[in-house]
mmCIF file of C-alpha atoms in Angstrom:
data_model
loop_
_atom_site.group_PDB
_atom_site.id
_atom_site.type_symbol
_atom_site.label_atom_id
_atom_site.label_comp_id
_atom_site.label_asym_id
_atom_site.label_seq_id
_atom_site.Cartn_x
_atom_site.Cartn_y
_atom_site.Cartn_z
ATOM 1 C CA MET S 23 14.615 -0.137 11.841
ATOM 2 C CA PRO S 24 16.245 -2.793 10.059
ATOM 3 C CA ALA S 25 13.372 -4.564 10.602
ATOM 4 C CA VAL S 26 11.411 -1.308 9.067
ATOM 5 C CA LEU S 27 13.494 -1.119 6.298
ATOM 6 C CA LEU S 28 13.371 -5.011 5.268
ATOM 7 C CA ALA S 29 9.394 -5.009 5.273
ATOM 8 C CA ILE S 30 9.588 -1.415 2.400
ATOM 9 C CA VAL S 31 12.194 -3.584 0.405
ATOM 10 C CA SER S 32 10.138 -7.045 0.698
ATOM 11 C CA MET S 33 6.535 -5.169 0.006
ATOM 12 C CA GLU S 34 8.364 -3.176 -2.658
ATOM 13 C CA ALA S 35 9.897 -6.496 -4.115
ATOM 14 C CA GLY S 36 6.634 -8.308 -4.401
ATOM 15 C CA ALA S 37 5.135 -5.284 -6.086
ATOM 16 C CA ALA S 38 7.627 -6.127 -8.680
ATOM 17 C CA VAL S 39 7.185 -9.362 -8.855
ATOM 18 C CA ALA S 40 3.364 -8.844 -9.062
ATOM 19 C CA LYS S 41 3.761 -6.533 -11.759
ATOM 20 C CA GLY S 42 5.976 -9.043 -13.779
ATOM 21 C CA ILE S 43 2.242 -11.354 -14.242
ATOM 22 C CA PHE S 44 0.643 -8.539 -15.371
ATOM 23 C CA PRO S 45 1.252 -9.779 -19.002
ATOM 24 C CA VAL S 46 -0.250 -12.935 -18.338
ATOM 25 C CA LEU S 47 -2.929 -12.370 -16.019
ATOM 26 C CA GLY S 48 -3.556 -8.606 -15.787
ATOM 27 C CA ALA S 49 -3.903 -6.289 -12.958
ATOM 28 C CA ALA S 50 -7.182 -8.192 -11.636
ATOM 29 C CA GLY S 51 -6.058 -11.678 -11.653
ATOM 30 C CA THR S 52 -2.530 -10.399 -10.363
ATOM 31 C CA VAL S 53 -3.888 -8.779 -7.058
ATOM 32 C CA SER S 54 -6.452 -11.335 -6.837
ATOM 33 C CA LEU S 55 -4.056 -14.089 -6.520
ATOM 34 C CA ARG S 56 -1.836 -12.021 -4.360
ATOM 35 C CA ILE S 57 -4.900 -11.309 -1.970
ATOM 36 C CA GLY S 58 -6.305 -14.656 -1.637
ATOM 37 C CA PHE S 59 -3.081 -16.560 -0.996
ATOM 38 C CA SER S 60 -2.399 -13.946 2.130
ATOM 39 C CA ALA S 61 -5.685 -14.267 3.356
ATOM 40 C CA LEU S 62 -5.396 -18.336 3.398
ATOM 41 C CA LEU S 63 -1.215 -17.718 4.533
ATOM 42 C CA LEU S 64 -2.386 -15.554 7.475
ATOM 43 C CA LEU S 65 -5.274 -17.008 8.638
ATOM 44 C CA ALA S 66 -3.288 -20.288 8.564
ATOM 45 C CA VAL S 67 -0.377 -18.595 10.628
ATOM 46 C CA ILE S 68 -2.524 -16.495 12.642
ATOM 47 C CA ARG S 69 -5.878 -18.752 13.399
ATOM 48 C CA PRO S 70 -8.135 -15.759 14.437
ATOM 49 C CA PRO S 71 -11.163 -16.743 16.227
ATOM 50 C CA LEU S 72 -13.572 -16.040 13.531
ATOM 51 C CA LYS S 73 -16.297 -18.633 15.195
ATOM 52 C CA SER S 74 -16.064 -16.398 18.751
ATOM 53 C CA LEU S 75 -16.093 -13.118 17.169
ATOM 54 C CA GLN S 76 -18.918 -10.707 18.926
ATOM 55 C CA PRO S 77 -21.317 -8.513 16.302
ATOM 56 C CA ALA S 78 -18.730 -5.062 17.447
ATOM 57 C CA GLN S 79 -16.282 -6.693 15.802
ATOM 58 C CA TRP S 80 -17.512 -7.343 12.900
ATOM 59 C CA ARG S 81 -18.801 -4.398 12.131
ATOM 60 C CA GLY S 82 -15.520 -2.627 12.467
ATOM 61 C CA VAL S 83 -13.705 -5.208 10.932
ATOM 62 C CA VAL S 84 -15.357 -5.768 7.372
ATOM 63 C CA PRO S 85 -15.170 -2.197 6.545
ATOM 64 C CA TYR S 86 -11.361 -2.403 7.323
ATOM 65 C CA GLY S 87 -11.018 -5.652 5.156
ATOM 66 C CA LEU S 88 -13.265 -4.256 1.912
ATOM 67 C CA THR S 89 -11.313 -0.984 1.978
ATOM 68 C CA LEU S 90 -7.730 -3.018 2.461
ATOM 69 C CA GLY S 91 -8.963 -4.870 -0.882
ATOM 70 C CA LEU S 92 -10.316 -1.674 -2.881
ATOM 71 C CA MET S 93 -6.729 0.267 -1.645
ATOM 72 C CA ASN S 94 -4.874 -3.413 -3.361
ATOM 73 C CA PHE S 95 -7.134 -2.803 -6.332
ATOM 74 C CA MET S 96 -6.635 0.358 -6.626
ATOM 75 C CA PHE S 97 -2.776 0.410 -7.072
ATOM 76 C CA TYR S 98 -2.488 -2.811 -8.731
ATOM 77 C CA CYS S 99 -4.488 -0.852 -11.625
ATOM 78 C CA ALA S 100 -2.341 1.838 -10.935
ATOM 79 C CA MET S 101 0.862 -0.168 -11.566
ATOM 80 C CA ALA S 102 -0.115 -1.774 -14.735
ATOM 81 C CA ARG S 103 -0.662 2.232 -16.161
ATOM 82 C CA LEU S 104 2.514 3.771 -13.900
ATOM 83 C CA PRO S 105 5.898 3.301 -13.146
ATOM 84 C CA LEU S 106 6.258 1.580 -10.244
ATOM 85 C CA GLY S 107 7.651 4.459 -7.838
ATOM 86 C CA LEU S 108 5.219 7.156 -9.247
ATOM 87 C CA ALA S 109 2.066 4.642 -8.757
ATOM 88 C CA VAL S 110 3.455 4.858 -5.025
ATOM 89 C CA ALA S 111 4.404 8.184 -4.612
ATOM 90 C CA VAL S 112 1.019 9.327 -5.654
ATOM 91 C CA GLY S 113 -0.647 7.078 -3.184
ATOM 92 C CA PHE S 114 1.349 8.976 -0.264
ATOM 93 C CA VAL S 115 -0.857 11.735 -1.124
ATOM 94 C CA GLY S 116 -3.336 9.760 0.629
ATOM 95 C CA PRO S 117 -1.811 9.266 4.419
ATOM 96 C CA LEU S 118 -0.338 12.814 3.826
ATOM 97 C CA GLY S 119 -3.893 14.556 3.373
ATOM 98 C CA LEU S 120 -5.150 12.618 6.404
ATOM 99 C CA ALA S 121 -1.763 13.711 8.594
ATOM 100 C CA LEU S 122 -2.663 17.428 7.837
ATOM 101 C CA SER S 123 -5.840 16.916 8.215
ATOM 102 C CA GLY S 124 -7.743 18.983 10.858
ATOM 103 C CA SER S 125 -3.818 21.073 11.425
ATOM 104 C CA ARG S 126 -3.571 24.496 12.700
ATOM 105 C CA ARG S 127 0.012 25.131 12.639
ATOM 106 C CA TRP S 128 1.170 27.758 9.308
ATOM 107 C CA PHE S 129 4.474 25.401 8.586
ATOM 108 C CA ASP S 130 2.022 22.699 7.481
ATOM 109 C CA VAL S 131 1.545 24.787 4.911
ATOM 110 C CA VAL S 132 4.959 23.728 3.469
ATOM 111 C CA TRP S 133 3.963 20.270 3.086
ATOM 112 C CA VAL S 134 1.357 20.498 1.357
ATOM 113 C CA VAL S 135 2.933 22.813 -1.543
ATOM 114 C CA LEU S 136 5.385 20.244 -1.850
ATOM 115 C CA ALA S 137 3.202 17.456 -2.184
ATOM 116 C CA GLY S 138 1.274 19.513 -4.791
ATOM 117 C CA THR S 139 4.747 20.442 -6.682
ATOM 118 C CA GLY S 140 5.434 16.579 -6.861
ATOM 119 C CA ILE S 141 2.232 16.242 -8.375
ATOM 120 C CA ALA S 142 2.135 18.794 -10.992
ATOM 121 C CA LEU S 143 5.900 17.715 -11.829
ATOM 122 C CA ILE S 144 4.021 14.079 -12.195
ATOM 123 C CA VAL S 145 1.077 14.803 -14.282
ATOM 124 C CA PRO S 146 1.832 15.213 -18.418
ATOM 125 C CA TRP S 147 0.135 18.952 -18.474
ATOM 126 C CA SER S 148 1.018 18.087 -22.214
ATOM 127 C CA GLY S 149 -1.507 15.545 -22.291
ATOM 128 C CA GLN S 150 1.046 12.915 -23.458
ATOM 129 C CA GLY S 151 3.539 10.934 -21.590
ATOM 130 C CA LEU S 152 1.590 9.114 -18.395
ATOM 131 C CA ASP S 153 -1.428 7.657 -18.491
ATOM 132 C CA PHE S 154 -4.696 10.040 -16.484
ATOM 133 C CA LEU S 155 -5.936 7.099 -16.198
ATOM 134 C CA GLY S 156 -3.214 5.539 -14.230
ATOM 135 C CA LEU S 157 -3.200 8.477 -12.031
ATOM 136 C CA GLY S 158 -6.291 8.772 -11.294
ATOM 137 C CA PHE S 159 -6.022 4.922 -9.939
ATOM 138 C CA ALA S 160 -2.937 6.217 -7.624
ATOM 139 C CA VAL S 161 -4.873 9.072 -6.380
ATOM 140 C CA ALA S 162 -8.226 6.474 -5.294
ATOM 141 C CA GLY S 163 -5.574 4.067 -4.202
ATOM 142 C CA GLY S 164 -4.340 6.941 -2.236
ATOM 143 C CA ALA S 165 -7.200 7.667 -0.705
ATOM 144 C CA SER S 166 -7.981 4.288 0.033
ATOM 145 C CA TRP S 167 -5.070 4.054 1.961
ATOM 146 C CA ALA S 168 -6.295 7.063 4.337
ATOM 147 C CA LEU S 169 -9.622 5.438 4.797
ATOM 148 C CA TYR S 170 -7.757 2.010 5.279
ATOM 149 C CA ILE S 171 -5.607 3.643 8.387
ATOM 150 C CA VAL S 172 -8.627 5.091 9.869
ATOM 151 C CA LEU S 173 -10.982 1.758 9.915
ATOM 152 C CA GLY S 174 -7.594 0.158 10.624
ATOM 153 C CA GLN S 175 -7.196 1.736 13.890
ATOM 154 C CA ARG S 176 -10.929 1.211 14.971
ATOM 155 C CA ALA S 177 -10.406 -2.513 14.253
ATOM 156 C CA ALA S 178 -7.111 -2.864 15.704
ATOM 157 C CA ALA S 179 -9.028 -1.124 19.041
ATOM 158 C CA LEU S 180 -11.873 -4.220 18.756
ATOM 159 C CA LEU S 181 -9.138 -6.797 17.943
ATOM 160 C CA PRO S 182 -5.721 -7.759 18.323
ATOM 161 C CA GLY S 183 -4.075 -5.931 15.564
ATOM 162 C CA HIS S 184 -2.425 -9.445 14.267
ATOM 163 C CA GLU S 185 -6.289 -10.768 13.879
ATOM 164 C CA ALA S 186 -7.488 -7.808 12.351
ATOM 165 C CA VAL S 187 -5.453 -7.846 9.650
ATOM 166 C CA ALA S 188 -5.449 -11.833 8.919
ATOM 167 C CA VAL S 189 -9.524 -11.409 9.265
ATOM 168 C CA GLY S 190 -9.316 -7.986 7.317
ATOM 169 C CA MET S 191 -7.677 -10.034 4.723
ATOM 170 C CA LEU S 192 -10.402 -12.857 3.788
ATOM 171 C CA PHE S 193 -12.778 -9.975 3.303
ATOM 172 C CA ALA S 194 -10.447 -7.834 1.052
ATOM 173 C CA ALA S 195 -10.217 -11.203 -0.740
ATOM 174 C CA LEU S 196 -14.463 -11.608 -1.313
ATOM 175 C CA LEU S 197 -14.033 -8.205 -2.579
ATOM 176 C CA ILE S 198 -11.152 -8.289 -5.257
ATOM 177 C CA LEU S 199 -11.826 -12.151 -6.562
ATOM 178 C CA PRO S 200 -14.973 -11.628 -8.394
ATOM 179 C CA PHE S 201 -13.127 -9.306 -10.206
ATOM 180 C CA GLY S 202 -9.979 -11.822 -11.191
ATOM 181 C CA LEU S 203 -12.550 -14.230 -11.949
ATOM 182 C CA ALA S 204 -14.396 -11.901 -14.571
ATOM 183 C CA ASP S 205 -11.704 -10.698 -15.795
ATOM 184 C CA ASP S 206 -11.069 -14.319 -17.626
ATOM 185 C CA ARG S 207 -7.270 -14.739 -17.300
ATOM 186 C CA LEU S 208 -7.456 -16.647 -13.824
ATOM 187 C CA SER S 209 -7.348 -19.350 -16.537
ATOM 188 C CA ALA S 210 -4.378 -18.921 -17.573
ATOM 189 C CA LEU S 211 -2.567 -19.965 -14.592
ATOM 190 C CA THR S 212 0.317 -22.873 -14.529
ATOM 191 C CA PRO S 213 2.322 -24.078 -11.496
ATOM 192 C CA PRO S 214 5.222 -21.589 -12.133
ATOM 193 C CA LEU S 215 2.325 -18.459 -11.951
ATOM 194 C CA VAL S 216 0.843 -19.936 -8.544
ATOM 195 C CA LEU S 217 4.074 -20.088 -7.138
ATOM 196 C CA LEU S 218 5.052 -16.489 -7.758
ATOM 197 C CA GLY S 219 1.551 -15.635 -6.960
ATOM 198 C CA VAL S 220 2.726 -17.267 -3.516
ATOM 199 C CA LEU S 221 5.807 -15.210 -3.209
ATOM 200 C CA THR S 222 4.151 -11.984 -4.054
ATOM 201 C CA ALA S 223 1.883 -12.753 -1.070
ATOM 202 C CA VAL S 224 4.538 -13.659 0.864
ATOM 203 C CA PHE S 225 6.870 -10.703 0.099
ATOM 204 C CA SER S 226 3.893 -8.335 0.441
ATOM 205 C CA SER S 227 1.634 -9.307 3.026
ATOM 206 C CA VAL S 228 3.215 -11.918 4.822
ATOM 207 C CA LEU S 229 6.568 -10.862 5.799
ATOM 208 C CA PRO S 230 6.314 -7.148 5.735
ATOM 209 C CA PHE S 231 3.621 -7.128 8.063
ATOM 210 C CA THR S 232 5.331 -9.393 10.788
ATOM 211 C CA LEU S 233 8.328 -7.351 10.418
ATOM 212 C CA GLU S 234 6.610 -4.180 10.885
ATOM 213 C CA MET S 235 4.525 -5.554 14.174
ATOM 214 C CA GLN S 236 7.804 -6.540 15.220
ATOM 215 C CA ALA S 237 9.036 -2.932 14.962
ATOM 216 C CA LEU S 238 6.261 -1.150 16.461
ATOM 217 C CA LYS S 239 7.089 -2.947 19.702
ATOM 218 C CA THR S 240 9.999 -0.982 20.287
ATOM 219 C CA MET S 241 10.003 1.690 17.736
ATOM 220 C CA PRO S 242 7.798 5.107 17.986
ATOM 221 C CA THR S 243 5.230 5.740 15.542
ATOM 222 C CA ARG S 244 6.602 8.641 14.368
ATOM 223 C CA THR S 245 9.671 7.303 13.459
ATOM 224 C CA PHE S 246 8.341 4.361 12.066
ATOM 225 C CA SER S 247 6.058 6.545 9.681
ATOM 226 C CA ILE S 248 9.322 8.961 8.477
ATOM 227 C CA LEU S 249 11.106 5.652 7.559
ATOM 228 C CA VAL S 250 7.782 3.953 6.106
ATOM 229 C CA SER S 251 8.295 7.383 3.441
ATOM 230 C CA LEU S 252 10.967 6.202 2.076
ATOM 231 C CA GLU S 253 8.906 3.377 0.116
ATOM 232 C CA PRO S 254 8.485 5.765 -2.907
ATOM 233 C CA VAL S 255 12.285 5.757 -3.297
ATOM 234 C CA VAL S 256 12.351 1.967 -2.861
ATOM 235 C CA ALA S 257 9.978 1.424 -5.131
ATOM 236 C CA ALA S 258 11.318 3.500 -8.227
ATOM 237 C CA LEU S 259 14.860 2.070 -7.453
ATOM 238 C CA LEU S 260 13.523 -1.634 -7.518
ATOM 239 C CA GLY S 261 10.888 -0.523 -10.677
ATOM 240 C CA TRP S 262 14.202 0.739 -12.653
ATOM 241 C CA GLY S 263 16.637 -2.417 -11.590
ATOM 242 C CA PHE S 264 14.161 -5.255 -12.356
ATOM 243 C CA LEU S 265 11.846 -3.550 -14.309
ATOM 244 C CA HIS S 266 13.732 -1.716 -16.417
ATOM 245 C CA GLU S 267 11.218 1.410 -16.192
ATOM 246 C CA HIS S 268 13.449 5.021 -16.003
ATOM 247 C CA LEU S 269 12.201 8.219 -14.621
ATOM 248 C CA THR S 270 12.990 11.502 -16.084
ATOM 249 C CA LEU S 271 14.553 14.201 -13.903
ATOM 250 C CA LEU S 272 11.256 15.774 -13.153
ATOM 251 C CA GLN S 273 9.862 12.557 -12.395
ATOM 252 C CA TRP S 274 12.460 11.903 -9.495
ATOM 253 C CA LEU S 275 12.068 15.319 -8.390
ATOM 254 C CA ALA S 276 8.609 15.187 -7.539
ATOM 255 C CA VAL S 277 9.353 11.614 -6.301
ATOM 256 C CA ALA S 278 11.509 13.565 -3.608
ATOM 257 C CA CYS S 279 9.097 16.273 -3.435
ATOM 258 C CA ILE S 280 6.180 13.567 -2.180
ATOM 259 C CA VAL S 281 8.329 11.848 0.103
ATOM 260 C CA VAL S 282 9.946 14.928 2.092
ATOM 261 C CA ALA S 283 6.492 16.378 1.851
ATOM 262 C CA SER S 284 5.718 13.081 3.750
ATOM 263 C CA ALA S 285 8.302 12.967 6.511
ATOM 264 C CA GLY S 286 7.953 16.201 6.943
ATOM 265 C CA ALA S 287 3.984 16.088 7.522
ATOM 266 C CA THR S 288 4.924 13.336 10.306
ATOM 267 C CA LEU S 289 7.046 15.153 12.040
ATOM 268 C CA THR S 290 4.687 18.454 12.568
ATOM 269 C CA SER S 291 1.917 16.295 13.435
ATOM 270 C CA ARG S 292 0.339 16.006 16.463
ATOM 271 C CA GLN S 293 -1.072 12.249 15.402
ATOM 272 C CA PRO S 294 1.397 11.061 12.609
ATOM 273 C CA PRO S 295 -0.493 7.940 10.951
ATOM 274 C CA ALA S 296 1.262 4.487 11.244
ATOM 275 C CA LEU S 297 1.521 4.135 6.608
ATOM 276 C CA VAL S 298 1.531 0.251 7.098
ATOM 277 C CA GLY S 299 2.127 -0.724 3.496
ATOM 278 C CA SER S 300 -0.367 -0.558 1.138
ATOM 279 C CA GLU S 301 0.888 -2.091 -2.113
#
């Protein structure tokens, strides 16, 4: 349990550090920096056998990696427009929908209603306040997260999990880097920003991945998924503490609804997804 909680704090701390870089590099430049360094670090540490991969393995890992890149890009675009906690909370709707897909249990309607209530509390119905485009990015990130889980399970069936992540991160970087270069803010890179990019990669990818893999060796997937459901709360607290992002009472209630819905769906679904960190 401590490993999972530390992984969650590490991941959300990395997201908070990344958001601090947004004013200089923008979302595209920051996510390019983070994914690029993550790919380099994971490839250097894990050393996947790229030359010996079979065609079937490439067909499994390439879509997984591209989806990983798209998911992170969407979440960073959402974080640029929304408070960190809300961006993460809205994104959880994707894995939640995946956990409930195909369910025929009437009680699962409760989790759908709770999640829907959370989203309804977040949406600025008056047309003022939160950014609708940011909400759209968060929803797209959540949908990508659900697809990432499905494709990740397929890739892990063809390659050891750590190798699949390392190779997938390479293709995520290949997808995202052109957007970062096109934004033309990477020219503003300085040694301190490069260091922050490395720290973001370590906190958001390398350290959480290592801790989660360690936890999954001894912890049931269902327990792991329930603990990961706390991510929106941790993100909201770190956003408040380090980014001075203050949520309203209704927004905190929305986060609580989505967290409870996610944890509840994990408890009642037959095959809870392993919600390995998204952002």
